[in-house]
mmCIF file of C-alpha atoms in Angstrom:
data_model
loop_
_atom_site.group_PDB
_atom_site.id
_atom_site.type_symbol
_atom_site.label_atom_id
_atom_site.label_comp_id
_atom_site.label_asym_id
_atom_site.label_seq_id
_atom_site.Cartn_x
_atom_site.Cartn_y
_atom_site.Cartn_z
ATOM 1 C CA MET Q 75 -8.846 -41.575 -24.502
ATOM 2 C CA THR Q 76 -8.207 -45.486 -24.363
ATOM 3 C CA PHE Q 77 -8.386 -47.514 -27.002
ATOM 4 C CA ARG Q 78 -9.780 -50.921 -26.436
ATOM 5 C CA ASN Q 79 -11.779 -52.134 -29.451
ATOM 6 C CA ALA Q 80 -11.215 -51.161 -33.331
ATOM 7 C CA ALA Q 81 -13.509 -52.376 -35.967
ATOM 8 C CA VAL Q 82 -11.038 -53.010 -39.488
ATOM 9 C CA ILE Q 83 -13.087 -52.555 -42.540
ATOM 10 C CA GLY Q 84 -11.811 -53.698 -46.033
ATOM 11 C CA ALA Q 85 -9.656 -57.195 -44.900
ATOM 12 C CA GLY Q 86 -7.181 -56.726 -48.334
ATOM 13 C CA THR Q 87 -3.447 -56.795 -48.088
ATOM 14 C CA ILE Q 88 -3.870 -53.148 -45.582
ATOM 15 C CA GLY Q 89 -6.773 -54.545 -44.182
ATOM 16 C CA LEU Q 90 -5.245 -57.345 -42.800
ATOM 17 C CA SER Q 91 -1.849 -55.899 -41.719
ATOM 18 C CA TRP Q 92 -3.987 -53.886 -39.715
ATOM 19 C CA THR Q 93 -5.688 -56.234 -37.831
ATOM 20 C CA ALA Q 94 -2.090 -57.758 -36.554
ATOM 21 C CA LEU Q 95 -1.004 -54.225 -35.788
ATOM 22 C CA PHE Q 96 -4.019 -54.071 -33.606
ATOM 23 C CA ALA Q 97 -4.534 -57.246 -32.026
ATOM 24 C CA HIS Q 98 -0.604 -57.267 -31.431
ATOM 25 C CA HIS Q 99 -0.901 -54.173 -29.129
ATOM 26 C CA GLY Q 100 -4.362 -55.472 -26.841
ATOM 27 C CA LEU Q 101 -7.113 -54.092 -28.974
ATOM 28 C CA THR Q 102 -10.020 -56.478 -29.585
ATOM 29 C CA VAL Q 103 -10.376 -56.557 -33.276
ATOM 30 C CA ARG Q 104 -13.644 -56.855 -35.191
ATOM 31 C CA VAL Q 105 -13.108 -57.602 -39.452
ATOM 32 C CA SER Q 106 -15.968 -56.677 -41.369
ATOM 33 C CA ASP Q 107 -15.393 -57.943 -45.289
ATOM 34 C CA PRO Q 108 -18.022 -59.093 -48.368
ATOM 35 C CA ARG Q 109 -15.138 -61.589 -48.844
ATOM 36 C CA PRO Q 110 -16.507 -65.505 -49.040
ATOM 37 C CA ASP Q 111 -12.816 -66.682 -47.116
ATOM 38 C CA LEU Q 112 -12.775 -64.237 -45.020
ATOM 39 C CA ALA Q 113 -11.841 -66.487 -41.486
ATOM 40 C CA GLU Q 114 -9.619 -68.158 -43.858
ATOM 41 C CA ALA Q 115 -7.450 -65.119 -44.824
ATOM 42 C CA ILE Q 116 -7.114 -63.826 -41.857
ATOM 43 C CA THR Q 117 -5.887 -67.052 -40.370
ATOM 44 C CA ASP Q 118 -3.372 -66.822 -42.890
ATOM 45 C CA ALA Q 119 -2.917 -63.449 -42.607
ATOM 46 C CA LEU Q 120 -1.884 -63.765 -38.488
ATOM 47 C CA GLU Q 121 0.297 -66.744 -39.252
ATOM 48 C CA THR Q 122 2.480 -64.951 -41.900
ATOM 49 C CA PHE Q 123 2.403 -61.542 -39.669
ATOM 50 C CA ALA Q 124 3.111 -63.038 -35.843
ATOM 51 C CA PRO Q 125 6.753 -63.693 -36.391
ATOM 52 C CA HIS Q 126 7.110 -60.276 -37.356
ATOM 53 C CA LEU Q 127 5.527 -59.071 -33.876
ATOM 54 C CA GLY Q 128 7.377 -61.295 -32.073
ATOM 55 C CA THR Q 129 4.351 -62.689 -31.057
ATOM 56 C CA THR Q 130 2.173 -66.083 -31.990
ATOM 57 C CA ALA Q 131 -0.850 -66.390 -34.743
ATOM 58 C CA GLY Q 132 -2.860 -67.908 -31.724
ATOM 59 C CA GLU Q 133 -1.568 -65.219 -29.669
ATOM 60 C CA LEU Q 134 -3.638 -62.640 -32.017
ATOM 61 C CA ALA Q 135 -6.042 -64.671 -33.222
ATOM 62 C CA SER Q 136 -7.384 -64.555 -29.780
ATOM 63 C CA ARG Q 137 -8.400 -60.724 -29.941
ATOM 64 C CA VAL Q 138 -9.550 -61.070 -34.104
ATOM 65 C CA HIS Q 139 -13.459 -61.282 -34.894
ATOM 66 C CA VAL Q 140 -15.592 -62.021 -37.889
ATOM 67 C CA ALA Q 141 -18.241 -59.466 -37.888
ATOM 68 C CA THR Q 142 -21.320 -60.259 -39.516
ATOM 69 C CA ASP Q 143 -21.458 -56.933 -41.506
ATOM 70 C CA VAL Q 144 -20.061 -53.385 -40.984
ATOM 71 C CA THR Q 145 -22.345 -52.648 -38.452
ATOM 72 C CA ASP Q 146 -21.755 -55.199 -36.571
ATOM 73 C CA ALA Q 147 -18.125 -54.839 -36.855
ATOM 74 C CA VAL Q 148 -17.862 -50.862 -36.237
ATOM 75 C CA LYS Q 149 -20.924 -51.899 -32.958
ATOM 76 C CA ASP Q 150 -18.489 -50.960 -30.068
ATOM 77 C CA ALA Q 151 -15.566 -49.647 -31.494
ATOM 78 C CA ASP Q 152 -13.181 -46.924 -30.672
ATOM 79 C CA VAL Q 153 -11.408 -46.793 -33.651
ATOM 80 C CA VAL Q 154 -12.539 -47.498 -37.356
ATOM 81 C CA GLN Q 155 -9.961 -47.880 -39.901
ATOM 82 C CA GLU Q 156 -11.153 -48.110 -43.380
ATOM 83 C CA ASN Q 157 -9.267 -50.019 -46.262
ATOM 84 C CA GLY Q 158 -11.839 -50.482 -49.285
ATOM 85 C CA PRO Q 159 -11.650 -49.794 -52.756
ATOM 86 C CA GLU Q 160 -10.311 -46.079 -54.530
ATOM 87 C CA ASN Q 161 -13.828 -44.858 -55.304
ATOM 88 C CA VAL Q 162 -15.547 -41.360 -54.183
ATOM 89 C CA GLU Q 163 -18.575 -43.107 -54.613
ATOM 90 C CA PHE Q 164 -17.888 -46.892 -52.466
ATOM 91 C CA LYS Q 165 -16.588 -43.886 -50.026
ATOM 92 C CA LYS Q 166 -19.284 -41.667 -49.602
ATOM 93 C CA ASP Q 167 -21.737 -44.890 -49.176
ATOM 94 C CA LEU Q 168 -19.925 -46.447 -46.165
ATOM 95 C CA PHE Q 169 -18.517 -43.255 -44.645
ATOM 96 C CA ALA Q 170 -22.416 -42.329 -43.969
ATOM 97 C CA THR Q 171 -23.375 -46.150 -42.637
ATOM 98 C CA LEU Q 172 -20.419 -45.755 -39.960
ATOM 99 C CA VAL Q 173 -21.258 -41.769 -38.834
ATOM 100 C CA LYS Q 174 -24.644 -44.006 -38.566
ATOM 101 C CA GLU Q 175 -24.076 -46.866 -36.854
ATOM 102 C CA ALA Q 176 -20.269 -46.254 -34.637
ATOM 103 C CA PRO Q 177 -20.179 -44.936 -31.593
ATOM 104 C CA GLN Q 178 -20.270 -40.878 -31.253
ATOM 105 C CA HIS Q 179 -16.967 -41.626 -29.829
ATOM 106 C CA ALA Q 180 -15.267 -43.103 -32.544
ATOM 107 C CA LEU Q 181 -12.886 -41.937 -34.697
ATOM 108 C CA LEU Q 182 -13.393 -42.778 -38.573
ATOM 109 C CA LEU Q 183 -10.178 -43.677 -40.417
ATOM 110 C CA SER Q 184 -9.300 -43.989 -44.062
ATOM 111 C CA SER Q 185 -6.378 -45.741 -44.907
ATOM 112 C CA SER Q 186 -7.161 -44.010 -48.652
ATOM 113 C CA SER Q 187 -4.078 -43.745 -50.862
ATOM 114 C CA ALA Q 188 -5.015 -40.368 -52.666
ATOM 115 C CA ILE Q 189 -8.890 -39.592 -51.778
ATOM 116 C CA PRO Q 190 -9.132 -36.673 -49.583
ATOM 117 C CA SER Q 191 -11.494 -36.941 -46.819
ATOM 118 C CA THR Q 192 -13.188 -33.645 -48.188
ATOM 119 C CA ALA Q 193 -14.338 -35.514 -51.243
ATOM 120 C CA PHE Q 194 -16.243 -38.364 -49.786
ATOM 121 C CA THR Q 195 -17.838 -36.491 -46.744
ATOM 122 C CA ASP Q 196 -19.066 -33.316 -48.042
ATOM 123 C CA GLU Q 197 -22.676 -35.218 -47.360
ATOM 124 C CA ILE Q 198 -22.111 -35.997 -43.321
ATOM 125 C CA ASP Q 199 -20.599 -35.196 -40.517
ATOM 126 C CA GLY Q 200 -16.968 -35.126 -41.064
ATOM 127 C CA SER Q 201 -15.759 -34.211 -38.013
ATOM 128 C CA ARG Q 202 -14.163 -36.948 -36.925
ATOM 129 C CA VAL Q 203 -13.981 -38.507 -40.058
ATOM 130 C CA LEU Q 204 -9.974 -38.276 -41.927
ATOM 131 C CA ILE Q 205 -7.238 -39.962 -43.693
ATOM 132 C CA GLY Q 206 -4.522 -42.384 -41.839
ATOM 133 C CA HIS Q 207 -2.856 -43.741 -44.777
ATOM 134 C CA PRO Q 208 -0.502 -46.660 -43.805
ATOM 135 C CA PHE Q 209 2.917 -47.446 -46.353
ATOM 136 C CA ASN Q 210 2.925 -51.284 -46.834
ATOM 137 C CA PRO Q 211 2.383 -53.167 -44.799
ATOM 138 C CA PRO Q 212 1.315 -51.058 -42.150
ATOM 139 C CA HIS Q 213 2.432 -53.551 -39.149
ATOM 140 C CA LEU Q 214 5.926 -53.138 -40.269
ATOM 141 C CA ILE Q 215 6.517 -49.712 -41.840
ATOM 142 C CA PRO Q 216 6.004 -47.014 -39.387
ATOM 143 C CA LEU Q 217 5.094 -44.126 -41.255
ATOM 144 C CA VAL Q 218 0.950 -43.128 -41.287
ATOM 145 C CA GLU Q 219 0.163 -40.256 -43.108
ATOM 146 C CA VAL Q 220 -2.756 -38.016 -40.973
ATOM 147 C CA VAL Q 221 -5.043 -35.988 -43.209
ATOM 148 C CA PRO Q 222 -7.380 -33.974 -41.881
ATOM 149 C CA GLY Q 223 -10.123 -33.131 -43.817
ATOM 150 C CA GLU Q 224 -11.860 -29.733 -44.513
ATOM 151 C CA GLN Q 225 -14.315 -30.865 -41.362
ATOM 152 C CA THR Q 226 -12.250 -32.944 -39.246
ATOM 153 C CA SER Q 227 -11.946 -31.379 -36.106
ATOM 154 C CA GLN Q 228 -9.004 -30.634 -33.687
ATOM 155 C CA GLN Q 229 -9.438 -33.113 -31.032
ATOM 156 C CA SER Q 230 -9.953 -36.339 -33.756
ATOM 157 C CA VAL Q 231 -6.793 -34.860 -35.089
ATOM 158 C CA GLU Q 232 -5.224 -35.357 -32.245
ATOM 159 C CA THR Q 233 -6.807 -38.717 -31.333
ATOM 160 C CA ALA Q 234 -5.506 -40.039 -34.321
ATOM 161 C CA VAL Q 235 -2.160 -39.248 -33.399
ATOM 162 C CA ALA Q 236 -2.206 -40.888 -30.261
ATOM 163 C CA PHE Q 237 -3.691 -43.808 -31.254
ATOM 164 C CA TYR Q 238 -0.745 -44.115 -33.852
ATOM 165 C CA THR Q 239 1.977 -43.409 -31.992
ATOM 166 C CA PHE Q 240 0.221 -45.876 -28.987
ATOM 167 C CA LEU Q 241 0.776 -48.982 -32.070
ATOM 168 C CA GLY Q 242 4.576 -47.386 -31.957
ATOM 169 C CA ARG Q 243 3.478 -45.968 -35.613
ATOM 170 C CA THR Q 244 5.235 -42.644 -37.045
ATOM 171 C CA PRO Q 245 1.983 -40.546 -37.589
ATOM 172 C CA VAL Q 246 2.798 -37.406 -39.537
ATOM 173 C CA VAL Q 247 -0.079 -34.484 -39.870
ATOM 174 C CA GLU Q 248 0.207 -33.222 -43.219
ATOM 175 C CA ARG Q 249 -1.247 -29.465 -42.982
ATOM 176 C CA LYS Q 250 -3.052 -29.276 -46.158
ATOM 177 C CA GLU Q 251 -5.192 -31.731 -48.544
ATOM 178 C CA ILE Q 252 -3.614 -32.595 -51.885
ATOM 179 C CA ALA Q 253 -4.339 -36.237 -54.412
ATOM 180 C CA GLY Q 254 -2.055 -38.839 -53.097
ATOM 181 C CA PHE Q 255 -0.730 -37.002 -50.095
ATOM 182 C CA VAL Q 256 3.139 -36.934 -49.708
ATOM 183 C CA GLY Q 257 3.896 -40.048 -49.546
ATOM 184 C CA ASN Q 258 2.678 -41.260 -52.979
ATOM 185 C CA ARG Q 259 3.073 -38.278 -54.752
ATOM 186 C CA LEU Q 260 7.507 -38.565 -53.893
ATOM 187 C CA GLN Q 261 7.151 -42.443 -54.605
ATOM 188 C CA ASN Q 262 5.289 -41.420 -58.023
ATOM 189 C CA ALA Q 263 7.507 -38.490 -58.987
ATOM 190 C CA LEU Q 264 10.630 -41.303 -58.825
ATOM 191 C CA SER Q 265 8.958 -44.325 -60.137
ATOM 192 C CA ARG Q 266 8.022 -42.488 -63.198
ATOM 193 C CA GLU Q 267 11.512 -40.976 -64.020
ATOM 194 C CA ALA Q 268 12.386 -44.842 -62.997
ATOM 195 C CA ILE Q 269 10.148 -45.568 -65.537
ATOM 196 C CA TYR Q 270 11.482 -43.410 -68.180
ATOM 197 C CA LEU Q 271 15.302 -44.972 -67.821
ATOM 198 C CA VAL Q 272 14.409 -47.768 -68.435
ATOM 199 C CA GLU Q 273 12.100 -47.076 -71.186
ATOM 200 C CA GLN Q 274 15.268 -45.388 -73.258
ATOM 201 C CA GLY Q 275 17.296 -48.372 -72.282
ATOM 202 C CA VAL Q 276 19.715 -46.481 -69.728
ATOM 203 C CA VAL Q 277 18.924 -49.123 -67.210
ATOM 204 C CA THR Q 278 17.539 -52.122 -66.232
ATOM 205 C CA PRO Q 279 14.932 -52.991 -63.497
ATOM 206 C CA GLU Q 280 17.359 -55.051 -61.505
ATOM 207 C CA ASP Q 281 20.014 -52.344 -62.221
ATOM 208 C CA LEU Q 282 18.511 -49.721 -60.827
ATOM 209 C CA ASP Q 283 16.465 -51.279 -58.678
ATOM 210 C CA LYS Q 284 20.328 -51.577 -57.089
ATOM 211 C CA VAL Q 285 20.966 -47.808 -56.976
ATOM 212 C CA ILE Q 286 18.332 -46.880 -55.251
ATOM 213 C CA THR Q 287 19.059 -49.662 -52.907
ATOM 214 C CA ASN Q 288 22.695 -49.048 -52.502
ATOM 215 C CA SER Q 289 22.326 -44.994 -52.409
ATOM 216 C CA LEU Q 290 19.259 -43.321 -52.014
ATOM 217 C CA GLY Q 291 17.859 -46.018 -50.057
ATOM 218 C CA ILE Q 292 20.426 -46.166 -47.408
ATOM 219 C CA ARG Q 293 20.901 -42.058 -47.301
ATOM 220 C CA TRP Q 294 16.696 -41.844 -46.993
ATOM 221 C CA ALA Q 295 16.170 -44.064 -44.800
ATOM 222 C CA THR Q 296 18.208 -42.878 -42.374
ATOM 223 C CA VAL Q 297 17.905 -38.802 -42.771
ATOM 224 C CA GLY Q 298 15.639 -38.343 -45.143
ATOM 225 C CA PRO Q 299 16.036 -35.607 -48.631
ATOM 226 C CA PHE Q 300 16.406 -32.838 -47.122
ATOM 227 C CA LEU Q 301 18.974 -33.273 -44.019
ATOM 228 C CA GLY Q 302 20.729 -35.673 -46.790
ATOM 229 C CA SER Q 303 20.711 -32.547 -48.838
ATOM 230 C CA HIS Q 304 21.848 -30.056 -45.697
ATOM 231 C CA LEU Q 305 24.755 -32.552 -45.034
ATOM 232 C CA GLY Q 306 25.501 -33.041 -49.028
ATOM 233 C CA GLY Q 307 26.131 -29.063 -48.688
ATOM 234 C CA GLY Q 308 29.057 -29.441 -46.129
ATOM 235 C CA PRO Q 309 29.449 -27.055 -43.474
ATOM 236 C CA GLY Q 310 27.738 -24.519 -45.268
ATOM 237 C CA GLY Q 311 25.280 -26.790 -44.938
ATOM 238 C CA TYR Q 312 21.493 -26.349 -47.287
ATOM 239 C CA ARG Q 313 22.265 -22.980 -48.067
ATOM 240 C CA HIS Q 314 25.538 -24.442 -50.350
ATOM 241 C CA MET Q 315 24.377 -27.146 -51.762
ATOM 242 C CA ALA Q 316 21.186 -24.821 -52.661
ATOM 243 C CA GLU Q 317 22.845 -21.942 -54.272
ATOM 244 C CA HIS Q 318 26.050 -23.794 -55.734
ATOM 245 C CA ILE Q 319 24.838 -27.485 -57.008
ATOM 246 C CA GLY Q 320 21.000 -26.390 -57.002
ATOM 247 C CA LYS Q 321 22.155 -24.726 -60.034
ATOM 248 C CA SER Q 322 22.296 -27.197 -62.130
ATOM 249 C CA MET Q 323 20.256 -29.137 -59.990
ATOM 250 C CA LYS Q 324 17.437 -26.908 -61.485
ATOM 251 C CA LYS Q 325 18.509 -27.122 -64.694
ATOM 252 C CA MET Q 326 18.363 -31.085 -64.861
ATOM 253 C CA TRP Q 327 14.542 -30.556 -63.882
ATOM 254 C CA ALA Q 328 13.478 -29.196 -67.350
ATOM 255 C CA GLY Q 329 15.448 -32.809 -68.749
ATOM 256 C CA LEU Q 330 13.780 -35.280 -66.048
ATOM 257 C CA GLY Q 331 11.452 -37.964 -68.604
ATOM 258 C CA ASN Q 332 7.937 -38.324 -69.751
ATOM 259 C CA PRO Q 333 7.728 -41.761 -70.130
ATOM 260 C CA SER Q 334 5.306 -43.058 -72.631
ATOM 261 C CA GLN Q 335 3.990 -45.814 -71.089
ATOM 262 C CA SER Q 336 2.451 -46.675 -74.360
ATOM 263 C CA PRO Q 337 1.250 -50.167 -74.904
ATOM 264 C CA GLU Q 338 4.054 -51.651 -76.177
ATOM 265 C CA GLU Q 339 6.459 -50.261 -74.101
ATOM 266 C CA GLN Q 340 4.304 -51.339 -70.524
ATOM 267 C CA GLU Q 341 4.452 -54.904 -72.336
ATOM 268 C CA ARG Q 342 8.449 -54.222 -72.413
ATOM 269 C CA LEU Q 343 8.847 -52.922 -68.518
ATOM 270 C CA ILE Q 344 6.156 -55.779 -67.020
ATOM 271 C CA GLU Q 345 8.564 -58.440 -69.570
ATOM 272 C CA ALA Q 346 11.697 -57.259 -68.362
ATOM 273 C CA VAL Q 347 10.353 -56.833 -64.661
ATOM 274 C CA GLU Q 348 9.679 -60.430 -64.406
ATOM 275 C CA LYS Q 349 12.914 -61.583 -65.887
ATOM 276 C CA ALA Q 350 14.433 -60.110 -63.145
ATOM 277 C CA TYR Q 351 12.331 -61.410 -60.646
ATOM 278 C CA GLY Q 352 10.406 -63.529 -62.179
ATOM 279 C CA SER Q 353 12.577 -66.678 -61.038
ATOM 280 C CA SER Q 354 11.016 -66.154 -57.223
ATOM 281 C CA THR Q 355 7.582 -66.860 -55.917
ATOM 282 C CA TYR Q 356 5.129 -64.213 -54.509
ATOM 283 C CA SER Q 357 5.954 -65.431 -51.030
ATOM 284 C CA GLU Q 358 9.760 -66.133 -51.248
ATOM 285 C CA LEU Q 359 10.133 -62.000 -52.694
ATOM 286 C CA ALA Q 360 8.213 -60.553 -49.575
ATOM 287 C CA GLU Q 361 9.641 -62.931 -47.163
ATOM 288 C CA THR Q 362 13.181 -61.219 -48.464
ATOM 289 C CA ARG Q 363 11.776 -57.742 -48.415
ATOM 290 C CA ASP Q 364 10.319 -57.623 -44.637
ATOM 291 C CA ARG Q 365 13.181 -59.449 -43.580
ATOM 292 C CA LYS Q 366 15.434 -56.581 -45.048
ATOM 293 C CA GLN Q 367 13.150 -54.112 -44.259
ATOM 294 C CA LEU Q 368 13.115 -54.708 -39.980
ATOM 295 C CA ALA Q 369 16.623 -54.840 -40.012
ATOM 296 C CA VAL Q 370 16.620 -51.562 -41.212
ATOM 297 C CA ILE Q 371 13.651 -50.408 -38.977
ATOM 298 C CA LYS Q 372 15.593 -51.985 -36.139
ATOM 299 C CA ALA Q 373 18.956 -50.361 -36.888
ATOM 300 C CA VAL Q 374 17.492 -47.099 -37.169
ATOM 301 C CA GLU Q 375 15.977 -47.464 -34.123
ATOM 302 C CA GLU Q 376 19.119 -48.542 -32.279
ATOM 303 C CA ASN Q 377 21.323 -45.651 -33.439
#
């Protein structure tokens, strides 16, 4: 399938990032969102993201158009990427419209962070509906979780993989629907223990970030947890790790934290994070994050 036209529904942080990426790869993009500052938001986003993509805001903007509504956005779309609220009823109503108004060949994708597509396609033809969940920001982070629903056709899955590959992303097809999908579940599991350790006074938020960025972050960015463990087992590999160190690790699972996150504890954590990072603006922190993430991605690609 040739991808020429894309519709982006919802122009928040994720939708605007998708818009830049789609335009960068030569797609004509029509964007729909009820926000009154849509045109301005698109302009600002393209100016911010263009340097990351090695292009100019003007070049991107030449392929991006503000749609009057959802129907106008999807009228010629080969692919629709939805980025609306994490709300089942909202997505039910929206995808009922998308199935009706988008061309019959159009792939209907949702950036949903936690809601499987089966939850909002029970009353419509969901054969071309599936999850295409990115990590923020999708114009930089390669992963896209491709999660078919109960009705999704195999052809739609294959087309989704081809589409995200065309965009230079790394699509991973998940074989079973589960709330939160894979990436967010792993992120939440680590975040839960991180919150617990800070809540217990073991470490500060800033130092916990140093622990991750100077150990697991480096290792997992290059090999992931399973290959990391396989290598950690030495010549005996994962089998040696599981049969020996795995025993003590299993004991540790029972002792993993369950943070209270009471209003008082939550406020203390918020204040601690603000103390650590509040001296910099959001834009400054995001620019530093994106510059470092690009450097990591480039290093991995070159090796």
